[in-house]
XYZ file of C-alpha atoms in Angstrom:
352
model
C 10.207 -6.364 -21.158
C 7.829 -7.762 -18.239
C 4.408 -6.613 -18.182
C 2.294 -7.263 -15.566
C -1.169 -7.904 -17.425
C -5.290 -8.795 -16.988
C -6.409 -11.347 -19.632
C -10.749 -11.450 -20.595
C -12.501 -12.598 -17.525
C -9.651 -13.804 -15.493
C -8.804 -11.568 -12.411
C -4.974 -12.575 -12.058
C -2.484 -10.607 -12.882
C 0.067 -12.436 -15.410
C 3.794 -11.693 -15.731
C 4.259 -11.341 -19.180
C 7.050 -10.858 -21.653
C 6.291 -8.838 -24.465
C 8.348 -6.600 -26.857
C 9.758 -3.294 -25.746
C 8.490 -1.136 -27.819
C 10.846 1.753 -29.487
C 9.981 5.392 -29.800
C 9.402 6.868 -33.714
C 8.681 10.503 -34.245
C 7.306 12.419 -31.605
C 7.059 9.214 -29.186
C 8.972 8.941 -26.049
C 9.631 5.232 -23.858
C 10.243 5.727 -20.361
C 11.455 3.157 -17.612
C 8.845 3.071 -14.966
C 9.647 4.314 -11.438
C 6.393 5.270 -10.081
C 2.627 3.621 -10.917
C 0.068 4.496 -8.771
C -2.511 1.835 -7.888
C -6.232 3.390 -9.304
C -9.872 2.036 -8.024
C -10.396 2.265 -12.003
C -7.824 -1.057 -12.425
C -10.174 -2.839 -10.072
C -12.900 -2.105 -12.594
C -10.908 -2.639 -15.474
C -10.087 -6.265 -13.696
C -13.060 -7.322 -13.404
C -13.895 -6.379 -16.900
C -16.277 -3.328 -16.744
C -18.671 -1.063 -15.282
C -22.147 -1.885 -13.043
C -24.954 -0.112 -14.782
C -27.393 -0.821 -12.689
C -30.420 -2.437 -14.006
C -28.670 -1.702 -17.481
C -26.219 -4.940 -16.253
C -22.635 -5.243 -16.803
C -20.975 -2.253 -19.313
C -18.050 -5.406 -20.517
C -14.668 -3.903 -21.917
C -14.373 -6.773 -23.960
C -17.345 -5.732 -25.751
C -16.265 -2.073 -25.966
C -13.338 -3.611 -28.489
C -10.649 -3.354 -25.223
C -8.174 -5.502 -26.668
C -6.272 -8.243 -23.957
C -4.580 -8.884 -22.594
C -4.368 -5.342 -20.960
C -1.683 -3.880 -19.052
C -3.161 -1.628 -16.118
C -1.473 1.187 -14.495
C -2.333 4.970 -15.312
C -0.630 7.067 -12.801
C 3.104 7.008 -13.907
C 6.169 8.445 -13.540
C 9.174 7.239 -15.117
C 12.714 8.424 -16.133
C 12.789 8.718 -20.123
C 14.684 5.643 -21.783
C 14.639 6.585 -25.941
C 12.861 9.204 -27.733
C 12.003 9.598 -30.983
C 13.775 11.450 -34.151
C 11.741 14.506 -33.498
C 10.995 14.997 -29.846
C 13.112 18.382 -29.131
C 11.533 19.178 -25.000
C 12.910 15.609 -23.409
C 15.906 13.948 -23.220
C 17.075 10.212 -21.987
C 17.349 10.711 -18.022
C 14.474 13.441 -17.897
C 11.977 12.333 -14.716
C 8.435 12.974 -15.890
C 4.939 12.571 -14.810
C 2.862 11.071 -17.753
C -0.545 12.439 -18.546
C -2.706 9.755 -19.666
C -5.777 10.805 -20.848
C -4.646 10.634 -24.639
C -7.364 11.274 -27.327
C -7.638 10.290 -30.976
C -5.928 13.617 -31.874
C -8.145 14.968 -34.546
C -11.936 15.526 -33.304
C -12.795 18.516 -31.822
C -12.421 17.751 -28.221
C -9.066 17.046 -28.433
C -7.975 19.731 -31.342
C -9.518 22.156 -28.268
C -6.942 20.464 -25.710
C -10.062 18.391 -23.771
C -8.423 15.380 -24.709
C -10.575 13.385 -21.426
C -13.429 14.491 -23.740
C -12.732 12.375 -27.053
C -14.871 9.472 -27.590
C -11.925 7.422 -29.472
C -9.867 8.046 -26.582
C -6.654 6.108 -26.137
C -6.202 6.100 -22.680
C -2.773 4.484 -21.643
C -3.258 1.887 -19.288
C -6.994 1.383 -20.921
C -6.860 1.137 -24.491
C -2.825 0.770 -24.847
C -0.640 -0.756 -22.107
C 0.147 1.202 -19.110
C 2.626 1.577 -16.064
C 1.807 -1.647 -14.656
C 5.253 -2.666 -16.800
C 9.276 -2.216 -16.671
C 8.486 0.507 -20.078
C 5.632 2.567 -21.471
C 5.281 4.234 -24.358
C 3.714 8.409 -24.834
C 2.751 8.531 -27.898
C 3.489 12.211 -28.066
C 6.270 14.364 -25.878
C 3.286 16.871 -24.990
C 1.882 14.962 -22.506
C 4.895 15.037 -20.272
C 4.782 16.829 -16.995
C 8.241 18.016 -15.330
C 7.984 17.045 -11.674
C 11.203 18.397 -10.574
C 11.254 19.513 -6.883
C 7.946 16.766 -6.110
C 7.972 13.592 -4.586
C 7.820 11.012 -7.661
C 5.116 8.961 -5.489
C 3.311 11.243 -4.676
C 3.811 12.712 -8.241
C 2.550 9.850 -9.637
C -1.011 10.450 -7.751
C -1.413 13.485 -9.440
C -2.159 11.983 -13.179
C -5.817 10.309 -11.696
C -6.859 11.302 -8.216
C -5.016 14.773 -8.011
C -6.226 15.385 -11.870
C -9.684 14.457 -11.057
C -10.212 16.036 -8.004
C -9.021 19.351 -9.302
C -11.365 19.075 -12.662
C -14.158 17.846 -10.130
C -13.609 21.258 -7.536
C -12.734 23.457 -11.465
C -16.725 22.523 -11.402
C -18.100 24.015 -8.568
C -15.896 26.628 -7.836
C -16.218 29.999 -7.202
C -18.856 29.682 -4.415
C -18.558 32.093 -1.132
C -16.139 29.913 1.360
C -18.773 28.979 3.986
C -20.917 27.813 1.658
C -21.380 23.783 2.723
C -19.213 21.233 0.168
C -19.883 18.071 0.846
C -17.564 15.136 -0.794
C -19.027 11.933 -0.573
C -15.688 9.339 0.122
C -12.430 10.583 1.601
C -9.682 8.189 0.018
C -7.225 9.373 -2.135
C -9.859 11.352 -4.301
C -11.683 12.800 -1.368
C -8.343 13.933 0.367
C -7.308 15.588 -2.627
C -10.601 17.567 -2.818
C -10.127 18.641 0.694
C -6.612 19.694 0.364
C -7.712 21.370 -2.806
C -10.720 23.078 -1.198
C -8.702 24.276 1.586
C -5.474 26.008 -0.847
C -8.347 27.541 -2.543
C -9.796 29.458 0.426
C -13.173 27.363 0.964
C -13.488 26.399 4.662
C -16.908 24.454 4.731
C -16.100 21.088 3.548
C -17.906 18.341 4.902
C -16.597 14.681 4.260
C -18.472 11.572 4.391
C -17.292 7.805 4.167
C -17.746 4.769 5.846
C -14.637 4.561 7.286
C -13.543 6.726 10.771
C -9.587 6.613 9.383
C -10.447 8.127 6.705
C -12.445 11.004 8.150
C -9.477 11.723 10.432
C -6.817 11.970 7.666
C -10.014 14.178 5.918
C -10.139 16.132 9.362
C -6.522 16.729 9.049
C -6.155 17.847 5.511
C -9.027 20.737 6.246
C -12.443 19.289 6.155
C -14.594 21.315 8.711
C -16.715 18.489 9.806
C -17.184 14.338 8.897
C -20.116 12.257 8.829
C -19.612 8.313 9.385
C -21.708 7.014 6.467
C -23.774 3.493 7.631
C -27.021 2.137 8.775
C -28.635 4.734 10.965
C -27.193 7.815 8.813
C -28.625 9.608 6.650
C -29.087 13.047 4.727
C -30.687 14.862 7.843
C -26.996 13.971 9.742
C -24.923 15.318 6.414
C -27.056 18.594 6.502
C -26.451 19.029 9.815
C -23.010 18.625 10.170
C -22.497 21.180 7.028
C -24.721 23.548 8.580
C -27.640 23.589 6.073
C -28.369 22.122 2.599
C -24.818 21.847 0.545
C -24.441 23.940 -2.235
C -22.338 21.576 -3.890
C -21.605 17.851 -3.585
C -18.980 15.994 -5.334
C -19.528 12.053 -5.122
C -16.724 10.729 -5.156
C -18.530 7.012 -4.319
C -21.185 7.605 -7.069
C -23.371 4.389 -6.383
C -27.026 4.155 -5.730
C -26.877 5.370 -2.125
C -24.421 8.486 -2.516
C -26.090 9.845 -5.281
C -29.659 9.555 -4.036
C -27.998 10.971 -0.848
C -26.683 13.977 -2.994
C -29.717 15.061 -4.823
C -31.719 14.991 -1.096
C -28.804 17.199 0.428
C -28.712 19.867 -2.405
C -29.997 23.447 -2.140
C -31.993 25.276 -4.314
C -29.619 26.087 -7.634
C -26.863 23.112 -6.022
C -24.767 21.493 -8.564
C -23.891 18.092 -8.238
C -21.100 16.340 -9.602
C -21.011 12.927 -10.233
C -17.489 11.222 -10.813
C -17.156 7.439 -8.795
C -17.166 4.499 -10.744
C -18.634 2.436 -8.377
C -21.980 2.002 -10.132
C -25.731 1.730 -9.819
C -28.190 3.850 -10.497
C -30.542 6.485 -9.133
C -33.981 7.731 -9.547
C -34.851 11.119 -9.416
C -38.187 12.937 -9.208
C -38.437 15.084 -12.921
C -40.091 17.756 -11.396
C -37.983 18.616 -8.693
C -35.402 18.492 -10.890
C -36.941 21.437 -12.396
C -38.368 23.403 -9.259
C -35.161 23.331 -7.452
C -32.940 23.985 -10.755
C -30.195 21.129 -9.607
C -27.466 21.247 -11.870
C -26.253 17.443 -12.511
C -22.791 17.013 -13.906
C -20.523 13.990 -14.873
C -16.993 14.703 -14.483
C -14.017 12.254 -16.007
C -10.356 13.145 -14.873
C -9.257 16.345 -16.532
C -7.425 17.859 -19.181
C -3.553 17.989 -19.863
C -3.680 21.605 -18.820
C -5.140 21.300 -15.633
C -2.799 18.171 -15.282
C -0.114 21.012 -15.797
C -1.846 23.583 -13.432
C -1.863 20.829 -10.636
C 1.936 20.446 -11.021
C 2.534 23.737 -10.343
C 0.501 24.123 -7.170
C 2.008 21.195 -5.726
C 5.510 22.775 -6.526
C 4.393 25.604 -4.647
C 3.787 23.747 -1.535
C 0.144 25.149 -1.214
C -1.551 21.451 -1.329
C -0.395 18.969 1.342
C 0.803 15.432 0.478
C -2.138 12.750 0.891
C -0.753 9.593 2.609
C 0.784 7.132 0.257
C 2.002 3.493 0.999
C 5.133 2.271 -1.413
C 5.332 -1.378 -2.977
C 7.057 -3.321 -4.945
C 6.285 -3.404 -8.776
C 5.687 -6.838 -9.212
C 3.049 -8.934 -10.305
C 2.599 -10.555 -6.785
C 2.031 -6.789 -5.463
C -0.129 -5.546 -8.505
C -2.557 -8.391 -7.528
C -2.284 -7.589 -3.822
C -2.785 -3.510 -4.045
C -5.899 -3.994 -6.392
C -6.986 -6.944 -3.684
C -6.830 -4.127 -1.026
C -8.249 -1.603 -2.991
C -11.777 -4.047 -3.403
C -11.986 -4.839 -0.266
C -11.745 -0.960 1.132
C -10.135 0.403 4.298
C -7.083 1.557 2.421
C -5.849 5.147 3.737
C -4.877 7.609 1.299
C -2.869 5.493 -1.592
C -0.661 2.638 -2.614
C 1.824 3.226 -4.945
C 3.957 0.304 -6.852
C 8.154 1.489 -6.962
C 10.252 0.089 -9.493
């Protein structure tokens, strides 16, 4: 089959052709028809994680074996299953959850599979959608899509999953209480959406792009702030109506999350989940006085995955924008291009 791969500190994308693999047991292979186009591949391309003044967190050094095959957000129509998968059969159209754990530590005996730290996240530590096949390794972490839009499906399995774990976090709160989301891509849209279908109507987005606050102001945020020099926490606070209860940072750098600790109120919980990197220093003893409660937050699990699903089938959470390409290496290459440099609206999507 063609793969469309990263090798060790080279940013192109090969074509490759490696072996299809075929199903055993409880392992499915779908064709791909859907894989959505993550900021986490640009990371993963350029071979880790910014720590800050900790340097450069390398994959290759985490034991991320190459070359890797991108491409977590997939839907695909199954292909072959294995001798004992009973709930799918060749033809089914299914959203893939990807967040796959080692399968015998507590975290993922409890279903918290995003937890385990042997994780074997497909399109991470196995090859992903970025492909013409992909291989579940168990029929479980199948989603039934039937009635969505497979593009829009495909979202669902990163940005829709993590926005909905990232709002599970700092939900209930009265509905005028100020949210503020720090980016409003395809994350930040989703959070908005999500905010909205879930009754809260103070939601204030920020990002340094106007397009994106108007396709926020349309999903249901109450109020934008255009992030740049001459902004600051004083103009998020204001536009929110007070000090935030809640901020989910959807950026997470050095600027966004020293931004979020100044914008907190007493008892706020912020919740950390961008990859873009840094690092922040905060004063210990406010950290005390004002109680802030400081959480990371990494996708989600299967059943929230599932939970999703079923509120988009409902109709109660509003499409974000997406943009369909071509699966291809040529496009892989160009949608993660676009992705670095910013300014992309809502999210690409690669069609096979």
């Amino acid at each position: 089959m063609h793969a469309f791969a990263v090798h060790p500190d080279d940013p192109t994308i090969h074509d490759l052709e490696i072996p299809t693999p075929r199903p055993e047991g409880r392992k499915v292979l779908l064709k791909v028809t859907r894989a959505g186009v993550c900021h986490t591949d640009t990371h993963l391309r350029a071979g880790g994680y910014d720590l800050g003044s900790r340097g450069l967190m390398s994959m290759k050094d985490r034991g991320i074996e190459y070359p890797m095959v991108l491409g977590h957000e997939v839907v695909g129509i199954v292909e072959q299953v294995g001798e004992d998968v009973e709930s799918v059969r060749p033809g089914d159209a299914r959203l893939i959850y990807p967040w796959i754990g080692c399968g015998e530590c507590r975290h993922c005996r409890e279903g918290n599979d995003n937890r385990c730290a042997a994780g074997r996240n497909l399109g991470v530590a196995c090859h992903g959608g970025y492909a013409e096949y992909i291989l579940v390794p168990d029929e479980k972490y199948l989603v039934d899509i039937d009635g969505i839009d497979p593009s829009w499906a495909a979202t669902l399995a990163c940005s829709g999953l993590t926005a909905y774990s990232a709002v599970d976090k700092i939900l209930p709160l009265e509905p005028d209480e100020p949210v503020v989301l720090f980016g409003a891509g395809g994350l930040g849209l989703t959070a908005v959406a999500l905010l909205r279908a879930r009754g809260h109507r103070n939601i204030c987005a920020v990002d340094v792009a106007e397009g994106n606050l108007s396709l926020a102001r349309d999903m249901g945020a109450s109020s934008t702030v255009l992030s740049g020099p001459g902004s600051g926490a004083k103009d998020i606070r204001r536009a929110a109506g007070g000090p935030a209860s809640a901020v989910v940072d959807f950026v997470n750098n050095g600027v966004t999350a020293t931004s979020a600790f100044e914008i907190l109120t007493k008892a706020g919980h912020m919740v950390q989940v961008g990859l873009f990197g840094g690092e922040v220093t905060i004063p210990t003893a406010l950290l005390a006085l004002r109680m802030i409660h400081i959480e990371g937050s990494f996708v989600g699990t299967l059943s929230q995955l599932q939970d999703l699903v079923r509120i988009a089938r409902s109709g109660k959470l509003p499409d974000i924008p997406v943009v369909e390409r071509a699966l291809s290496a040529s496009e892989v290459s160009r949608a993660l291009d676009d992705l670095t440099a910013g300014g992309v609206a809502g999210r690409i999507v690669l069609t096979a």
